[in-house]
Amino acid sequence: MSVRQHEKAGRRRAFRLVGLGLILFGCLLRVLDPYPVRMSRLIYFDVLQRLSPRAFDPDLPVRVVDIDETSLENWGQWPWPRTLLTQMVERLGEYGAASIAFDMLFAEPDRYSPSRLLSDPALADILSAKEEAAQLDNDILFGAEVSNWPVVMGVAARLTGGDQDIAPKAGIVEIGENPAAGLVSVPHWTPLAPPLDRDATGIGGVNVSPLGGTGVVRRVPVLWQGPSGVLPGLGLEALRVATGEPVIFIEGAQGESGIVLSVELAGLVLPTTENGEVWVRYRPDDPGLYLSANDILQSADDPVLRSQIEGRIVLIGTSAAGLFDMHQTALGESVPGVSIHAQVIEQALLGDMLTRSDVTAALELLAFIILGVVVTVVMSSFGAVASFMAGGIAAAVVVGVSWLAFQNQSVLFDATFPLAGGMANFGLLSGYLFISTEREKRVIRRIFSHYVAPEILDEMDATGHELQLGGETQEITVMFSDIRGFTPLSERVSATDLVALLNELFSVIGDRILHEKGTIDKFIGDAVMAFWNAPVPVERHPLLAAQAALQMRRALAEFNASDTMRGHPPIALATGCATGMACVGNIGSRRRFNYTVIGDVVNVAARIEQSCRQVEYDILISSSVSQAAGADLAMLEAGLVHLKGKTELEPIFALVGDSALAHNADFRKLQEMHQDLITAIRARRAHDEIQRLSEACSAQAGLVEPGLRAFYAALPGRSADFRFDIRSGQAMFSHHGNVHRFPG
C-alpha cells in the first residue's frame, strides 16, 4: 500500500469510528426511549392510520344507542330517571340485543325515586303520597329489569376509595407466569348502586385510557387489575356477555411474571401490550353506528330498529357536548368514549388487531443500525452525495417495510427512529467531513503555497485531490493535437495578434476536451496535450477522447468560418490518440511540481499525431483506442506506421465519425469498399486496380467525410504500410472487433 493509500485508509478508519460512536449513542437513546422519541413514534403511527383508516362495516353486530342532544331535549336533562332507562333496557331486550352495555356510571341511587323524594325533610311538607308510593324505588325497578336481560354495567377507575367492593362477573384464567400482575392497576372503582351490582350480568371498566391519561387515545386497556381482582374493560365484557362465555383467558410470557401477550375470548385472540392494552385500528366515526335514544324510547315495535338491534351488541353512551365524554383518536377526530369501546369490539370480531411486539422494536433498532452503517460507510468511501443517495434508498426501504407491515400484517413498525437517526447521523457526519476537509485544505495551502503552481492549488481545493510528489500507474488515454498551417499564419499576423488568435483557438479546443471529461495537461507552442481517466476515473475514456477529437474537428471548422479568421488562411489540426498504462500524478521538484502523465503511451500518442501528415488525415487513433471504443465510432484501417523510438510497428485507424455515422448506410458501403481496397493491396494486385478502387472509395467518401479524399489519394503510395510483415510474417488488425490476417 502506498503512502497516499495508507493515509486515506487512516482517515477513512477515523471517520468510521466517529460514525460508529454516533450509532452507539443512537442505540442508547432508543433503549432509554425518552419522551420525544416516544411521541415521534406515536405520531408516526397516527399518520399510518390516517393514510389508511379502517372502513366502517355496517354488517358488524355492534351498535351504539346515543343519548344525543335531541334525546336530552325531548326527555330532559341528564341524569334521567332510571324509569326511563328501565324502559330503554326493556325495549332493547325485546328487540333482541345480544348484550346491552352502559358506558355510564350508576354510582348513586336515583334521586327521582319516590322513596327518596318523600323521605327528603325539605319536601315532606310539600309532597304527600300513599303509603305504597313511599316504598317505590326506581333502582329496584331498574335492577329487576336489568336482571331480565344480558346487561353490562360500567364502573370507572378512581384514586380515592369507597365502601363498596366491586366483584367482577367474568372468570379469569391465567396462562403463564402470573400475567395479571402486569395489568394496568386501578386503586379503586366507583361504586355501583344496589341492586345493580347484583342484578347485572356483567361489569366492565368504562375508562378508555389508564387513570390520569390525557390526549390522544391510541391504546385501550381490555383488562384491569382492581382491588378485587381482574375486571374486563367495557367492550370486552360486552363481548363476553354476548357470546355467553363465562371465562376470559390471559396468556402471559413463560418464565417472566407480569407480561401479558394476548387475551382470548370465545376463540377470538386479542394481541395486547405487556400491560393488557390493545392498539385501536381506528376508522372514521360513522353515523351508521349510532341509534338515537329518542327513537328507542318513542318506538313501539319498529321493524327497522329491530333489524338494527337484533343479535347485536348494543352500547349505551352519549355524544352530548355537555356530558364531557369526548376523546381524541389517532385519526384526529373527537368521538364519544362509547365509540372507542365499539371499535375495540369491531376489531376483535374482525380479527384485525394492531400488534407491536419486542421483536418489532428490535427490528427497528436493527434498521437504525443498518441505516447508520450505510450512511457512514458510503460517506467515508464515496462522499456525502453518494451517502445521501444510499441513505435515501435505505430510508425508502425502511418506510416501505413499515407501510407494508401496517397494511398487510397490521404490525406497527416505527420508521421514525431509523429515519431520524439516519438523518442525524448523516448531518453530523457531513459536518465532521466538512470541518475535517476544510482543515486539511488550509493545512495543504499553508504548507505547499510556496512550492507549487497556484493553479494546482486551486484545482486541489476544488476537487479535494491530495498534493504529494510521485504518482500512480493506471490506464490513461492521451491526446496530442497540433496546428497545421501555423507557419503561413505566423508570417501574416503580428506576434500580439497571433497570441490572441491562439488563445481563442485553444479556448475553443479546450472547452471540447473538458466537455468530454478530459484533463488539459499543457499547451506547448501550437500544440495541446490532454489525457483522460485522471485525476478522476472516467468510464470508457478512450471513447470520450475520440469524441473530443471529433468535437474539436467541428469546432475548428466553425472557428475557420468566424470573423476572427477572416482574411487569414484556414487552420488545420492533426490529432493523435492512444491508450495505455502510464504514471500520473504530481511530478516535479519538491519546490514546484505539476500534475501530469508520463509513460510510453504519451510517446505513442505524439508519434501518431505526427503520422497524420504521412497518412493525410486529421485524426488518427491507436489500435488500443479502436478496440476499447468498438462499434461506437466510425473508423477505417489506416495501416501500420513506424513510430520513432519503437521497434514494433503500430496499427493505426482513421477516425471518421461518431456512432451515428458508424451506422450510416453510406459509411457502411464505404467500409465495404475500403475493405476491398485493403484486400487488393495485401494481395499485391496490379497498381491500376488499386488506383481504381482508391478512386472509387474517394468518390464514396465525398458522401461521408470529404476529408477522406486526401487520405485515399495518398493510400496507393502507402501500400507498403498495409503489407509489411510483422513477427511471424503475419500482420493482424482489429477492426470493429473482427480480426484480419494478411500475408506479407
XYZ file of C-alpha atoms in Angstrom:
744
model
C 0.000 0.000 0.000
C 1.339 3.431 -0.978
C 1.702 6.284 1.492
C -1.269 8.008 -0.089
C -3.428 4.910 0.202
C -2.297 4.421 3.788
C -3.249 7.995 4.687
C -6.644 7.596 3.026
C -7.276 4.356 4.867
C -6.377 6.021 8.166
C -8.763 8.917 7.589
C -11.484 6.534 6.485
C -10.973 4.464 9.630
C -11.184 7.542 11.875
C -14.312 8.701 10.071
C -15.975 5.320 10.542
C -15.100 5.325 14.236
C -16.941 8.636 14.577
C -19.904 7.126 12.737
C -19.820 4.061 14.985
C -19.853 6.306 18.052
C -22.933 8.110 16.737
C -24.657 4.783 16.069
C -23.926 3.559 19.599
C -25.255 6.815 21.039
C -28.425 6.379 18.991
C -28.841 2.823 20.299
C -28.515 4.084 23.871
C -31.087 6.787 23.154
C -33.504 4.187 21.796
C -33.085 1.967 24.840
C -33.732 4.910 27.182
C -36.704 5.883 24.976
C -37.170 9.497 26.155
C -40.402 11.403 25.661
C -39.510 12.970 22.254
C -38.660 9.540 20.850
C -41.896 8.050 22.183
C -44.029 10.902 20.888
C -42.492 10.848 17.418
C -43.220 7.124 17.270
C -46.855 7.601 18.324
C -47.387 10.469 15.894
C -45.975 8.315 13.091
C -48.429 5.552 13.975
C -51.207 8.159 13.824
C -50.033 9.123 10.336
C -50.185 5.494 9.219
C -53.765 5.243 10.430
C -54.752 8.491 8.758
C -53.276 7.316 5.472
C -55.146 4.020 5.624
C -58.001 4.049 8.157
C -60.247 1.061 8.667
C -63.588 1.204 6.835
C -66.943 1.039 8.623
C -68.742 -2.278 8.132
C -72.492 -1.902 8.763
C -72.887 -5.681 8.931
C -70.818 -5.989 12.103
C -73.049 -6.802 15.118
C -72.243 -3.625 17.060
C -74.426 -0.557 17.572
C -74.423 2.451 19.903
C -77.559 3.959 21.443
C -76.657 7.631 21.678
C -78.155 9.905 24.316
C -77.737 12.843 21.967
C -78.909 16.446 22.076
C -82.299 15.524 20.584
C -82.858 12.922 23.292
C -82.000 15.425 26.018
C -84.373 17.998 24.522
C -87.259 15.526 24.435
C -86.661 13.635 27.677
C -84.999 16.174 29.933
C -81.531 16.885 31.187
C -79.136 14.218 32.390
C -79.249 12.260 34.619
C -82.548 10.740 33.585
C -84.851 8.949 35.994
C -83.997 5.270 35.954
C -87.555 4.555 34.952
C -86.586 5.883 31.511
C -83.510 3.652 31.466
C -85.692 0.755 32.586
C -87.921 1.418 29.611
C -84.881 1.588 27.315
C -83.465 -1.722 28.590
C -86.844 -3.372 28.188
C -87.184 -2.068 24.633
C -83.655 -3.177 23.660
C -84.159 -6.563 25.251
C -87.385 -7.099 23.404
C -85.675 -6.118 20.155
C -83.249 -8.991 20.725
C -79.981 -7.286 21.695
C -77.192 -9.843 22.261
C -75.885 -7.701 25.117
C -76.580 -4.218 26.471
C -73.650 -2.267 27.942
C -73.894 1.082 29.713
C -70.947 3.433 29.134
C -72.051 5.487 32.131
C -71.920 5.311 35.904
C -74.641 4.445 38.406
C -72.653 5.302 41.498
C -75.562 6.790 43.475
C -79.234 5.889 43.964
C -81.739 7.502 41.609
C -82.609 10.923 43.008
C -86.003 10.734 41.276
C -87.136 7.619 43.181
C -90.440 8.306 45.041
C -88.958 6.785 48.189
C -86.114 9.340 48.129
C -88.331 12.300 47.288
C -90.838 11.522 50.077
C -88.094 10.933 52.623
C -86.491 14.303 51.956
C -87.339 16.580 55.003
C -87.302 19.639 52.771
C -90.084 18.140 50.676
C -92.089 16.467 53.455
C -94.472 19.420 53.897
C -94.951 19.827 50.150
C -95.375 16.286 48.907
C -97.857 13.724 50.058
C -98.495 10.273 48.725
C -99.977 6.967 49.527
C -98.008 4.701 51.786
C -97.376 2.358 48.836
C -95.716 5.147 46.878
C -93.263 5.740 49.686
C -91.978 2.233 49.166
C -91.315 2.643 45.433
C -87.593 2.596 44.486
C -86.533 3.259 40.886
C -83.216 1.419 41.430
C -85.058 -1.746 42.456
C -87.301 -1.477 39.408
C -84.277 -0.796 37.183
C -82.359 -3.692 38.705
C -85.284 -6.027 38.192
C -85.407 -5.137 34.501
C -81.640 -5.427 34.197
C -81.759 -8.933 35.613
C -84.091 -9.979 32.801
C -81.591 -9.191 30.030
C -77.829 -9.560 29.271
C -76.848 -6.184 30.679
C -73.321 -4.915 31.469
C -72.899 -2.075 33.954
C -69.967 0.317 33.828
C -67.654 1.410 36.607
C -64.750 3.858 36.447
C -61.287 3.890 37.965
C -60.595 6.468 40.644
C -57.882 7.309 43.139
C -59.945 7.630 46.327
C -61.541 4.624 47.970
C -65.129 3.716 48.710
C -67.036 1.327 50.907
C -68.342 -0.875 48.100
C -66.279 -3.740 46.756
C -66.866 -4.311 43.020
C -66.778 -8.043 42.386
C -66.011 -8.990 38.739
C -68.587 -11.144 36.960
C -66.125 -12.659 34.473
C -63.978 -15.645 35.313
C -60.257 -15.227 34.583
C -57.829 -17.999 33.642
C -54.131 -17.089 33.541
C -51.680 -18.956 31.313
C -48.035 -18.274 32.084
C -46.199 -16.653 34.964
C -48.917 -14.552 36.626
C -49.539 -12.238 33.647
C -52.336 -10.417 35.524
C -49.680 -8.800 37.713
C -48.680 -6.646 34.755
C -52.162 -5.281 34.012
C -52.974 -1.603 34.415
C -53.617 -1.179 38.125
C -56.728 0.536 39.491
C -56.643 1.707 43.137
C -60.418 1.890 43.441
C -63.584 1.557 41.369
C -66.580 3.850 41.543
C -69.445 2.202 43.438
C -72.428 0.638 41.675
C -75.806 1.485 43.233
C -77.527 -1.582 44.698
C -79.064 -3.766 43.449
C -77.414 -3.150 40.075
C -74.147 -4.723 41.220
C -76.053 -7.915 41.931
C -78.538 -7.924 39.048
C -76.168 -7.080 36.156
C -74.880 -9.945 34.008
C -71.516 -8.251 33.630
C -69.459 -5.348 34.981
C -66.789 -3.556 32.917
C -64.446 -0.603 33.239
C -65.523 2.380 31.151
C -62.112 4.129 31.042
C -60.539 4.217 27.581
C -57.091 5.070 28.944
C -55.193 4.456 32.183
C -56.008 6.641 35.147
C -54.627 10.114 34.580
C -54.168 9.550 30.847
C -54.868 12.543 28.627
C -54.584 13.402 24.967
C -54.980 11.032 22.035
C -56.432 7.599 22.807
C -54.270 5.102 20.925
C -54.398 2.094 23.256
C -57.312 0.876 25.363
C -56.950 -1.488 28.343
C -59.134 -4.558 27.843
C -58.349 -5.862 31.341
C -57.736 -4.008 34.607
C -56.149 -5.134 37.855
C -58.532 -3.861 40.530
C -58.716 -4.217 44.305
C -60.971 -7.278 43.977
C -59.250 -8.933 41.035
C -59.170 -8.625 37.270
C -62.014 -6.635 35.727
C -62.597 -6.552 31.943
C -62.965 -3.334 30.011
C -66.500 -2.453 28.974
C -66.053 -3.564 25.361
C -64.536 -6.937 26.248
C -67.181 -7.581 28.920
C -69.987 -6.721 26.484
C -68.460 -9.184 24.020
C -68.175 -11.861 26.727
C -71.805 -11.465 27.769
C -72.957 -11.522 24.121
C -71.099 -14.775 23.450
C -72.204 -16.329 26.735
C -68.635 -17.230 27.680
C -68.022 -17.381 31.434
C -64.207 -17.181 31.246
C -61.565 -14.900 29.741
C -58.085 -16.349 29.147
C -54.942 -14.281 29.711
C -51.798 -15.606 28.029
C -48.538 -14.411 29.520
C -44.835 -14.893 28.971
C -43.209 -18.091 30.148
C -40.559 -17.616 32.785
C -41.282 -13.918 33.368
C -44.003 -12.603 35.630
C -46.355 -9.764 34.791
C -46.073 -9.871 30.981
C -49.331 -10.122 29.027
C -49.099 -11.391 25.457
C -52.735 -11.769 24.448
C -56.296 -12.149 25.678
C -58.615 -14.869 24.359
C -62.391 -14.955 24.488
C -64.701 -17.356 22.651
C -61.948 -18.260 20.195
C -61.115 -14.617 19.493
C -57.477 -13.716 20.207
C -56.612 -10.110 21.016
C -52.851 -9.380 20.911
C -52.037 -6.879 23.644
C -49.222 -4.836 25.052
C -47.429 -6.272 28.054
C -49.874 -4.480 30.374
C -53.050 -5.679 28.672
C -53.822 -2.807 26.293
C -54.866 -3.172 22.657
C -53.851 -0.799 19.877
C -57.013 0.571 18.280
C -57.152 0.393 14.466
C -59.450 3.355 14.002
C -61.968 4.074 11.317
C -63.681 7.432 10.770
C -66.666 7.880 13.052
C -69.723 6.812 11.057
C -73.385 7.804 11.641
C -74.370 4.257 10.737
C -73.040 3.105 14.105
C -75.477 5.203 16.122
C -79.141 4.896 17.073
C -80.775 7.817 18.877
C -82.050 7.076 22.385
C -85.037 9.225 21.496
C -86.002 6.783 18.728
C -85.693 3.818 21.083
C -87.868 5.395 23.775
C -90.552 6.563 21.357
C -90.843 3.363 19.362
C -93.358 0.637 19.933
C -92.382 -2.189 17.658
C -90.314 -0.710 14.839
C -89.101 -3.331 12.301
C -86.273 -1.071 11.188
C -84.992 -0.639 14.744
C -85.391 -4.338 15.368
C -83.213 -5.121 12.340
C -80.552 -2.774 13.708
C -80.599 -4.247 17.223
C -81.463 -7.920 16.982
C -78.441 -10.131 17.599
C -76.134 -7.157 18.053
C -74.050 -5.850 20.933
C -75.613 -2.547 21.970
C -73.575 0.042 23.848
C -75.360 2.950 25.511
C -73.464 6.226 25.777
C -73.662 9.900 24.970
C -72.287 12.312 22.397
C -73.819 15.368 24.086
C -71.173 18.052 24.460
C -72.186 18.973 27.973
C -71.652 15.452 29.330
C -67.871 15.573 28.723
C -67.294 12.113 27.270
C -65.435 13.114 24.092
C -61.970 11.793 23.265
C -59.360 12.433 20.571
C -58.499 9.490 18.277
C -55.425 8.728 16.186
C -57.364 9.999 13.159
C -57.663 13.435 14.745
C -61.391 13.085 15.379
C -63.217 13.876 18.605
C -65.572 10.963 19.322
C -67.601 9.719 22.296
C -65.840 7.231 24.533
C -68.574 4.700 23.761
C -67.498 4.795 20.090
C -63.983 3.729 21.081
C -65.373 0.756 23.031
C -67.441 -0.138 19.964
C -64.355 -0.021 17.721
C -62.470 -2.336 20.069
C -65.326 -4.856 19.759
C -65.331 -4.476 15.959
C -61.615 -5.188 15.766
C -61.952 -8.244 17.983
C -64.722 -9.631 15.781
C -62.766 -8.922 12.592
C -59.519 -10.313 13.990
C -57.814 -7.181 12.636
C -55.814 -6.149 15.676
C -52.787 -3.899 15.522
C -49.735 -5.506 17.080
C -46.347 -4.349 18.256
C -44.016 -6.789 19.966
C -40.499 -6.712 21.385
C -39.328 -8.331 18.148
C -40.689 -5.345 16.221
C -38.812 -2.946 18.491
C -35.620 -4.971 17.997
C -36.051 -4.853 14.210
C -36.484 -1.081 14.402
C -33.200 -0.813 16.265
C -31.572 -3.079 13.682
C -32.934 -0.865 10.887
C -31.408 2.168 12.599
C -28.043 0.416 12.875
C -28.097 -0.693 9.228
C -29.075 2.774 8.037
C -26.342 4.326 10.163
C -23.743 1.874 8.852
C -24.797 2.520 5.243
C -24.535 6.290 5.708
C -21.174 6.018 7.472
C -19.513 3.526 5.129
C -20.728 5.156 1.916
C -19.823 8.660 3.092
C -16.363 7.559 4.196
C -15.757 5.851 0.852
C -17.655 7.910 -1.715
C -18.619 11.223 -0.111
C -21.733 13.000 1.111
C -23.734 12.943 -2.137
C -23.394 9.192 -2.580
C -24.136 8.741 1.116
C -27.280 10.863 0.774
C -28.450 8.762 -2.165
C -27.632 5.450 -0.484
C -29.214 6.625 2.760
C -32.268 7.786 0.826
C -32.646 4.368 -0.771
C -32.221 2.631 2.594
C -34.705 5.043 4.188
C -37.209 4.352 1.414
C -36.827 0.635 2.096
C -37.463 1.196 5.820
C -40.576 3.274 5.114
C -41.761 0.699 2.584
C -41.304 -2.138 5.067
C -43.152 -0.130 7.716
C -46.040 0.588 5.359
C -46.333 -2.999 4.124
C -46.186 -4.304 7.684
C -49.036 -1.967 8.650
C -51.155 -2.608 5.568
C -50.707 -6.350 5.203
C -49.919 -7.595 8.700
C -51.367 -4.860 10.966
C -47.927 -4.556 12.562
C -46.827 -1.173 13.898
C -43.226 -0.758 12.740
C -41.742 2.601 13.694
C -39.806 4.160 10.816
C -39.229 7.489 12.544
C -36.331 6.442 14.745
C -34.319 4.773 11.952
C -35.043 7.745 9.678
C -34.392 10.438 12.270
C -31.314 8.583 13.471
C -30.040 8.141 9.919
C -30.638 11.823 9.128
C -28.926 12.913 12.319
C -26.037 10.576 11.552
C -25.794 11.970 8.029
C -25.930 15.571 9.240
C -23.327 15.131 11.955
C -21.002 13.132 9.723
C -21.406 15.692 6.932
C -20.449 18.409 9.388
C -17.471 16.386 10.567
C -16.453 15.726 6.954
C -16.768 19.398 6.052
C -14.765 20.575 9.047
C -12.015 17.994 8.546
C -11.843 18.694 4.800
C -11.609 22.434 5.309
C -8.922 21.929 7.931
C -6.928 19.729 5.542
C -7.300 22.297 2.749
C -5.965 25.055 4.987
C -3.029 22.907 6.065
C -2.231 21.966 2.454
C -2.402 25.555 1.250
C -0.231 26.784 4.122
C 2.399 24.089 3.610
C 2.521 23.994 -0.180
C 1.692 27.575 -1.146
C 5.402 28.380 -1.538
C 6.249 25.277 -3.539
C 3.596 24.564 -6.157
C 1.928 26.390 -9.007
C -1.131 28.387 -7.882
C -3.381 26.750 -10.483
C -2.652 23.343 -8.974
C -3.640 24.576 -5.540
C -6.906 25.919 -6.934
C -7.658 22.583 -8.570
C -6.861 20.705 -5.403
C -9.173 22.987 -3.427
C -11.970 22.385 -5.907
C -11.617 18.608 -6.148
C -10.227 17.694 -2.744
C -7.403 15.856 -4.510
C -4.286 15.392 -2.431
C -0.976 17.116 -3.121
C 2.073 14.897 -2.962
C 5.119 14.065 -5.015
C 5.041 10.957 -7.143
C 2.097 9.300 -8.793
C 0.200 6.136 -9.519
C 0.260 3.818 -12.518
C -3.071 3.418 -14.266
C -4.628 3.189 -17.708
C -4.703 6.561 -19.453
C -5.859 7.802 -22.849
C -3.566 10.545 -24.173
C -4.289 13.042 -26.956
C -1.836 15.222 -28.850
C -3.215 17.848 -31.195
C -1.007 20.105 -33.300
C -1.910 23.053 -35.509
C -1.185 22.581 -39.236
C -0.686 25.701 -41.298
C 0.690 27.636 -38.360
C 3.827 28.871 -40.157
C 1.996 30.645 -43.004
C -0.331 32.183 -40.471
C 2.506 33.444 -38.283
C 4.085 35.135 -41.302
C 0.936 37.176 -41.941
C -0.063 38.082 -38.380
C 1.769 40.143 -35.791
C 3.034 38.399 -32.678
C 0.431 40.094 -30.488
C -2.453 39.156 -32.779
C -1.052 35.655 -33.184
C -1.043 35.098 -29.426
C -4.612 36.396 -29.163
C -5.700 34.133 -32.020
C -4.019 31.097 -30.463
C -5.607 31.831 -27.099
C -9.037 31.998 -28.679
C -8.447 28.799 -30.640
C -7.124 26.938 -27.611
C -10.121 28.135 -25.593
C -12.454 26.596 -28.167
C -10.461 23.368 -28.307
C -10.034 23.225 -24.534
C -13.778 23.561 -23.973
C -14.386 20.492 -26.145
C -11.797 18.499 -24.212
C -13.264 19.485 -20.857
C -16.781 18.767 -22.103
C -15.715 15.166 -22.737
C -14.243 14.877 -19.214
C -10.641 15.302 -20.309
C -7.781 16.920 -18.394
C -5.703 19.501 -20.248
C -2.080 18.759 -19.397
C -0.360 21.638 -21.163
C -0.228 23.881 -24.202
C 3.100 23.515 -25.985
C 3.533 26.288 -28.529
C 0.932 25.498 -31.185
C 0.039 22.078 -29.717
C -2.098 20.839 -26.861
C -1.739 17.694 -24.752
C -4.659 16.215 -22.827
C -5.440 12.956 -21.106
C -8.396 11.028 -19.714
C -9.051 8.862 -16.646
C -7.107 11.093 -14.243
C -7.247 12.651 -11.752
C -10.824 11.374 -11.693
C -11.565 7.881 -13.075
C -13.710 8.053 -16.219
C -15.610 5.140 -17.721
C -14.870 4.398 -21.393
C -12.218 7.106 -21.527
C -10.891 6.006 -24.969
C -14.343 6.691 -26.427
C -14.520 10.082 -24.709
C -11.099 11.054 -26.061
C -12.166 10.087 -29.580
C -15.400 12.040 -29.204
C -13.406 15.053 -28.030
C -11.252 14.838 -31.184
C -14.393 14.816 -33.341
C -15.800 17.776 -31.407
C -12.513 19.631 -31.951
C -12.786 18.993 -35.709
C -16.265 20.547 -35.795
C -15.207 23.429 -33.543
C -12.221 24.142 -35.796
C -14.483 24.342 -38.852
C -16.628 26.912 -37.055
C -13.521 28.808 -35.943
C -12.158 28.998 -39.508
C -15.517 30.401 -40.641
C -15.625 33.010 -37.860
C -14.770 36.694 -38.098
C -11.526 36.024 -36.231
C -10.104 34.125 -39.229
C -11.414 36.476 -41.908
C -8.581 37.248 -44.272
C -6.356 34.510 -42.836
C -5.547 31.092 -44.294
C -7.542 28.303 -42.626
C -6.027 26.351 -39.778
C -5.978 22.551 -39.630
C -5.462 20.224 -36.670
C -3.598 16.949 -36.580
C -4.734 14.804 -33.670
C -3.461 11.504 -32.343
C -4.880 9.387 -29.516
C -3.532 6.324 -27.740
C -4.496 4.296 -24.680
C -2.085 2.528 -22.348
C -0.551 2.365 -18.898
C 1.182 5.462 -17.561
C 2.277 7.112 -14.353
C 0.012 10.018 -13.467
C 0.407 12.388 -10.558
C 2.220 15.448 -9.284
C 5.654 15.246 -10.863
C 8.483 17.729 -10.405
C 10.792 19.062 -7.725
C 9.980 19.419 -4.051
C 9.622 23.155 -4.500
C 7.488 23.093 -7.607
C 5.668 20.334 -9.431
C 2.755 19.922 -11.814
C 0.055 17.330 -12.315
C 0.946 15.425 -15.480
C 1.346 11.995 -17.043
C 4.483 10.199 -18.230
C 4.915 6.866 -19.957
C 5.236 5.134 -23.311
C 1.606 5.876 -24.195
C 2.475 9.588 -24.269
C 5.165 8.954 -26.867
C 2.817 6.733 -28.885
C 0.115 9.425 -28.980
C 2.661 12.054 -30.004
C 4.083 9.861 -32.804
C 0.593 9.002 -34.069
C -0.207 12.703 -34.256
C 2.966 13.242 -36.292
C 1.845 10.462 -38.670
C -1.193 12.491 -39.725
C 0.958 14.276 -42.345
C 2.092 10.951 -43.846
C -1.396 9.391 -43.779
C -3.051 12.632 -44.979
C -5.823 12.535 -42.395
C -6.500 14.788 -39.424
C -7.461 12.286 -36.662
C -5.630 9.013 -36.096
C -6.090 6.627 -33.191
C -4.175 3.618 -31.953
C -5.477 0.061 -32.019
C -5.943 0.257 -28.231
C -8.415 3.135 -28.642
C -10.115 1.351 -31.535
C -10.579 -1.856 -29.557
C -11.904 -0.024 -26.486
C -14.361 2.154 -28.427
C -15.723 -0.687 -30.551
C -18.777 -0.036 -32.711
C -19.376 3.384 -31.132
C -17.031 5.039 -33.629
C -16.777 5.163 -37.405
C -13.197 4.053 -38.169
C -11.164 2.880 -41.141
C -7.886 0.966 -41.104
C -5.005 3.278 -41.915
C -2.174 0.740 -41.976
C 0.924 0.216 -39.885
C 3.284 3.047 -39.095
C 6.771 3.081 -37.713
C 6.902 5.188 -34.577
C 10.183 6.862 -33.815
C 11.868 5.195 -30.883
C 9.853 1.955 -31.158
C 10.933 -1.286 -32.829
C 7.430 -2.644 -33.407
C 5.012 -1.174 -35.899
C 1.818 0.409 -34.579
C -1.558 -0.289 -36.218
C -3.483 2.953 -36.637
C -7.016 3.882 -37.669
C -8.548 6.937 -39.252
C -11.306 8.286 -37.010
C -14.079 9.318 -39.388
C -17.057 9.998 -37.109
C -19.209 9.062 -34.169
C -21.711 6.265 -33.520
C -24.381 7.843 -35.721
C -22.034 7.855 -38.700
C -20.879 4.317 -37.922
C -24.433 3.106 -38.551
C -24.964 5.301 -41.625
C -25.642 3.368 -44.843
C -23.176 5.451 -46.894
C -20.411 4.813 -44.377
C -21.173 1.091 -44.264
C -20.837 0.999 -48.034
C -17.558 2.890 -47.740
C -16.362 0.322 -45.196
C -17.006 -2.493 -47.654
C -15.251 -0.660 -50.469
C -12.348 0.199 -48.151
C -12.003 -3.445 -47.173
C -11.915 -4.470 -50.831
C -9.170 -1.910 -51.390
C -7.110 -3.165 -48.455
C -7.582 -6.767 -49.607
C -6.333 -5.852 -53.058
C -3.279 -4.132 -51.586
C -2.464 -7.113 -49.387
C -2.934 -9.458 -52.348
C -0.392 -7.370 -54.324
C -2.788 -6.771 -57.176
C -1.973 -4.508 -60.097
C -1.385 -0.843 -59.405
C -4.136 0.168 -61.830
C -6.715 -1.907 -59.952
C -5.601 -0.453 -56.622
C -5.779 3.039 -58.097
C -9.293 2.368 -59.422
C -10.504 1.039 -56.069
C -8.942 4.003 -54.281
C -10.692 6.476 -56.574
C -13.996 4.683 -56.015
C -13.500 4.942 -52.258
C -12.657 8.620 -52.619
C -15.886 9.237 -54.508
C -17.901 7.424 -51.858
C -16.017 9.299 -49.119
C -17.386 12.541 -50.518
C -20.802 11.414 -49.272
C -19.442 10.618 -45.825
C -16.473 12.842 -44.887
C -14.782 14.917 -47.583
C -11.531 14.947 -45.629
C -11.034 11.298 -46.595
C -10.347 12.217 -50.240
C -6.766 13.205 -49.427
C -6.444 10.016 -47.376
C -7.450 7.875 -50.373
C -5.335 9.922 -52.759
C -2.257 9.094 -50.686
C -3.216 5.494 -49.921
C -1.905 3.804 -53.132
C 1.515 5.242 -52.382
C 1.321 3.771 -48.862
C 0.664 0.199 -49.943
C 3.705 -0.978 -48.025
C 2.061 0.220 -44.798
C -0.559 -2.494 -45.263
C 1.779 -5.326 -46.392
C 4.702 -5.085 -44.005
C 5.484 -8.392 -42.302
C 5.120 -8.478 -38.513
C 6.831 -11.096 -36.384
C 5.903 -14.487 -37.956
C 5.145 -12.904 -41.298
C 1.534 -12.024 -40.478
C 0.108 -8.648 -39.623
C -3.073 -8.520 -37.562
C -5.587 -5.699 -37.471
C -8.649 -5.472 -35.268
C -11.442 -3.542 -36.942
C -14.762 -3.313 -35.092
C -13.970 -6.472 -33.210
C -13.063 -8.547 -36.350
C -9.501 -9.865 -36.631
C -7.983 -9.701 -40.141
C -4.849 -11.647 -41.016
C -2.922 -10.932 -44.203
C 0.302 -12.240 -45.736
C 3.404 -10.172 -46.074
